[in-house]
């Protein structure tokens, strides 16, 4: 009965729903770095806007301040530059 309710609500079999939940939990735990280069500050502002939309902790790394960042500890890297 619970499986039928889940399928009725989501349109998916419970195993797919469980998979989606587990995938989402993994994304929430990912350590993310957004690496950017900004000359005048616009790219830096956009970088922070992007980071605010993510659900996990984000480290912002300026290539101007740190030209050779150590990214080995990150699960996800986003690069932002104009």
mmCIF file with all atom_site columns, C-alpha atoms in Angstrom:
data_model
loop_
_atom_site.group_PDB
_atom_site.id
_atom_site.type_symbol
_atom_site.label_atom_id
_atom_site.label_alt_id
_atom_site.label_comp_id
_atom_site.label_asym_id
_atom_site.label_entity_id
_atom_site.label_seq_id
_atom_site.pdbx_PDB_ins_code
_atom_site.Cartn_x
_atom_site.Cartn_y
_atom_site.Cartn_z
_atom_site.occupancy
_atom_site.B_iso_or_equiv
_atom_site.pdbx_formal_charge
_atom_site.auth_seq_id
_atom_site.auth_comp_id
_atom_site.auth_asym_id
_atom_site.auth_atom_id
_atom_site.pdbx_PDB_model_num
ATOM 1  C CA . UNK A 1 1  ? 0.000  0.000  0.000   1.00 0.00 ? 1  UNK A CA 1
ATOM 2  C CA . UNK A 1 2  ? 2.827  2.435  0.804   1.00 0.00 ? 2  UNK A CA 1
ATOM 3  C CA . UNK A 1 3  ? 4.492  1.649  -2.513  1.00 0.00 ? 3  UNK A CA 1
ATOM 4  C CA . UNK A 1 4  ? 1.243  2.452  -4.342  1.00 0.00 ? 4  UNK A CA 1
ATOM 5  C CA . UNK A 1 5  ? 0.926  5.781  -2.497  1.00 0.00 ? 5  UNK A CA 1
ATOM 6  C CA . UNK A 1 6  ? 4.523  6.715  -3.324  1.00 0.00 ? 6  UNK A CA 1
ATOM 7  C CA . UNK A 1 7  ? 3.974  5.807  -6.964  1.00 0.00 ? 7  UNK A CA 1
ATOM 8  C CA . UNK A 1 8  ? 0.684  7.745  -7.043  1.00 0.00 ? 8  UNK A CA 1
ATOM 9  C CA . UNK A 1 9  ? 2.323  10.835 -5.550  1.00 0.00 ? 9  UNK A CA 1
ATOM 10 C CA . UNK A 1 10 ? 5.548  10.785 -7.535  1.00 0.00 ? 10 UNK A CA 1
ATOM 11 C CA . UNK A 1 11 ? 4.793  8.785  -10.652 1.00 0.00 ? 11 UNK A CA 1
ATOM 12 C CA . UNK A 1 12 ? 7.868  6.704  -9.875  1.00 0.00 ? 12 UNK A CA 1
ATOM 13 C CA . UNK A 1 13 ? 8.533  3.354  -8.302  1.00 0.00 ? 13 UNK A CA 1
ATOM 14 C CA . UNK A 1 14 ? 9.890  3.643  -4.727  1.00 0.00 ? 14 UNK A CA 1
ATOM 15 C CA . UNK A 1 15 ? 13.278 2.286  -5.693  1.00 0.00 ? 15 UNK A CA 1
ATOM 16 C CA . UNK A 1 16 ? 13.744 5.240  -8.068  1.00 0.00 ? 16 UNK A CA 1
ATOM 17 C CA . UNK A 1 17 ? 12.575 7.621  -5.396  1.00 0.00 ? 17 UNK A CA 1
ATOM 18 C CA . UNK A 1 18 ? 15.007 6.166  -2.898  1.00 0.00 ? 18 UNK A CA 1
ATOM 19 C CA . UNK A 1 19 ? 17.785 6.420  -5.453  1.00 0.00 ? 19 UNK A CA 1
ATOM 20 C CA . UNK A 1 20 ? 16.918 10.076 -6.071  1.00 0.00 ? 20 UNK A CA 1
ATOM 21 C CA . UNK A 1 21 ? 16.963 10.810 -2.340  1.00 0.00 ? 21 UNK A CA 1
ATOM 22 C CA . UNK A 1 22 ? 20.327 9.115  -1.883  1.00 0.00 ? 22 UNK A CA 1
ATOM 23 C CA . UNK A 1 23 ? 21.770 10.982 -4.857  1.00 0.00 ? 23 UNK A CA 1
ATOM 24 C CA . UNK A 1 24 ? 20.531 14.257 -3.396  1.00 0.00 ? 24 UNK A CA 1
ATOM 25 C CA . UNK A 1 25 ? 22.076 13.464 -0.024  1.00 0.00 ? 25 UNK A CA 1
ATOM 26 C CA . UNK A 1 26 ? 25.402 12.768 -1.707  1.00 0.00 ? 26 UNK A CA 1
ATOM 27 C CA . UNK A 1 27 ? 25.239 16.148 -3.461  1.00 0.00 ? 27 UNK A CA 1
ATOM 28 C CA . UNK A 1 28 ? 24.536 17.854 -0.137  1.00 0.00 ? 28 UNK A CA 1
ATOM 29 C CA . UNK A 1 29 ? 27.733 16.418 1.320   1.00 0.00 ? 29 UNK A CA 1
ATOM 30 C CA . UNK A 1 30 ? 29.968 17.296 -1.620  1.00 0.00 ? 30 UNK A CA 1
ATOM 31 C CA . UNK A 1 31 ? 32.781 19.711 -0.846  1.00 0.00 ? 31 UNK A CA 1
ATOM 32 C CA . UNK A 1 32 ? 32.653 22.407 -3.512  1.00 0.00 ? 32 UNK A CA 1
ATOM 33 C CA . UNK A 1 33 ? 35.118 25.057 -4.625  1.00 0.00 ? 33 UNK A CA 1
ATOM 34 C CA . UNK A 1 34 ? 34.241 27.876 -6.952  1.00 0.00 ? 34 UNK A CA 1
ATOM 35 C CA . UNK A 1 35 ? 37.431 29.190 -8.495  1.00 0.00 ? 35 UNK A CA 1
ATOM 36 C CA . UNK A 1 36 ? 37.230 32.577 -10.158 1.00 0.00 ? 36 UNK A CA 1
ATOM 37 C CA . UNK A 1 37 ? 39.271 35.420 -11.586 1.00 0.00 ? 37 UNK A CA 1
ATOM 38 C CA . UNK A 1 38 ? 37.823 38.902 -11.344 1.00 0.00 ? 38 UNK A CA 1
ATOM 39 C CA . UNK A 1 39 ? 39.525 42.124 -12.421 1.00 0.00 ? 39 UNK A CA 1
ATOM 40 C CA . UNK A 1 40 ? 36.822 44.605 -11.451 1.00 0.00 ? 40 UNK A CA 1
ATOM 41 C CA . UNK A 1 41 ? 34.599 42.631 -9.049  1.00 0.00 ? 41 UNK A CA 1
ATOM 42 C CA . UNK A 1 42 ? 31.722 41.668 -11.347 1.00 0.00 ? 42 UNK A CA 1
ATOM 43 C CA . UNK A 1 43 ? 32.801 38.044 -11.746 1.00 0.00 ? 43 UNK A CA 1
ATOM 44 C CA . UNK A 1 44 ? 33.338 37.795 -7.987  1.00 0.00 ? 44 UNK A CA 1
ATOM 45 C CA . UNK A 1 45 ? 29.765 38.983 -7.352  1.00 0.00 ? 45 UNK A CA 1
ATOM 46 C CA . UNK A 1 46 ? 28.376 36.494 -9.895  1.00 0.00 ? 46 UNK A CA 1
ATOM 47 C CA . UNK A 1 47 ? 30.477 33.738 -8.313  1.00 0.00 ? 47 UNK A CA 1
ATOM 48 C CA . UNK A 1 48 ? 28.889 34.400 -4.925  1.00 0.00 ? 48 UNK A CA 1
ATOM 49 C CA . UNK A 1 49 ? 25.419 34.400 -6.491  1.00 0.00 ? 49 UNK A CA 1
ATOM 50 C CA . UNK A 1 50 ? 26.138 30.970 -7.964  1.00 0.00 ? 50 UNK A CA 1
ATOM 51 C CA . UNK A 1 51 ? 27.428 29.698 -4.626  1.00 0.00 ? 51 UNK A CA 1
ATOM 52 C CA . UNK A 1 52 ? 24.324 30.909 -2.791  1.00 0.00 ? 52 UNK A CA 1
ATOM 53 C CA . UNK A 1 53 ? 22.191 28.651 -5.010  1.00 0.00 ? 53 UNK A CA 1
ATOM 54 C CA . UNK A 1 54 ? 24.118 25.540 -3.990  1.00 0.00 ? 54 UNK A CA 1
ATOM 55 C CA . UNK A 1 55 ? 22.889 23.554 -1.012  1.00 0.00 ? 55 UNK A CA 1
ATOM 56 C CA . UNK A 1 56 ? 26.275 22.600 0.388   1.00 0.00 ? 56 UNK A CA 1
ATOM 57 C CA . UNK A 1 57 ? 29.222 24.515 1.828   1.00 0.00 ? 57 UNK A CA 1
ATOM 58 C CA . UNK A 1 58 ? 31.174 26.386 -0.825  1.00 0.00 ? 58 UNK A CA 1
ATOM 59 C CA . UNK A 1 59 ? 34.740 27.682 -0.710  1.00 0.00 ? 59 UNK A CA 1
ATOM 60 C CA . UNK A 1 60 ? 35.424 30.687 -2.938  1.00 0.00 ? 60 UNK A CA 1
ATOM 61 C CA . UNK A 1 61 ? 38.956 30.792 -4.337  1.00 0.00 ? 61 UNK A CA 1
ATOM 62 C CA . UNK A 1 62 ? 40.221 33.903 -6.098  1.00 0.00 ? 62 UNK A CA 1
ATOM 63 C CA . UNK A 1 63 ? 42.972 33.174 -8.609  1.00 0.00 ? 63 UNK A CA 1
ATOM 64 C CA . UNK A 1 64 ? 44.167 36.730 -8.105  1.00 0.00 ? 64 UNK A CA 1
ATOM 65 C CA . UNK A 1 65 ? 44.822 36.002 -4.417  1.00 0.00 ? 65 UNK A CA 1
ATOM 66 C CA . UNK A 1 66 ? 45.754 32.335 -4.782  1.00 0.00 ? 66 UNK A CA 1
ATOM 67 C CA . UNK A 1 67 ? 47.140 31.642 -8.285  1.00 0.00 ? 67 UNK A CA 1
ATOM 68 C CA . UNK A 1 68 ? 47.827 27.929 -7.620  1.00 0.00 ? 68 UNK A CA 1
ATOM 69 C CA . UNK A 1 69 ? 45.036 26.580 -5.377  1.00 0.00 ? 69 UNK A CA 1
ATOM 70 C CA . UNK A 1 70 ? 45.172 23.039 -4.021  1.00 0.00 ? 70 UNK A CA 1
ATOM 71 C CA . UNK A 1 71 ? 41.947 21.487 -5.272  1.00 0.00 ? 71 UNK A CA 1
ATOM 72 C CA . UNK A 1 72 ? 42.666 17.870 -4.327  1.00 0.00 ? 72 UNK A CA 1
ATOM 73 C CA . UNK A 1 73 ? 40.307 17.925 -1.332  1.00 0.00 ? 73 UNK A CA 1
ATOM 74 C CA . UNK A 1 74 ? 37.238 19.035 -3.312  1.00 0.00 ? 74 UNK A CA 1
ATOM 75 C CA . UNK A 1 75 ? 34.539 16.786 -4.766  1.00 0.00 ? 75 UNK A CA 1
ATOM 76 C CA . UNK A 1 76 ? 33.208 19.411 -7.161  1.00 0.00 ? 76 UNK A CA 1
ATOM 77 C CA . UNK A 1 77 ? 35.033 22.303 -8.844  1.00 0.00 ? 77 UNK A CA 1
ATOM 78 C CA . UNK A 1 78 ? 33.288 25.190 -10.587 1.00 0.00 ? 78 UNK A CA 1
ATOM 79 C CA . UNK A 1 79 ? 35.349 27.687 -12.596 1.00 0.00 ? 79 UNK A CA 1
ATOM 80 C CA . UNK A 1 80 ? 34.009 31.191 -13.218 1.00 0.00 ? 80 UNK A CA 1
ATOM 81 C CA . UNK A 1 81 ? 35.754 33.811 -15.316 1.00 0.00 ? 81 UNK A CA 1
ATOM 82 C CA . UNK A 1 82 ? 34.994 36.359 -18.018 1.00 0.00 ? 82 UNK A CA 1
#
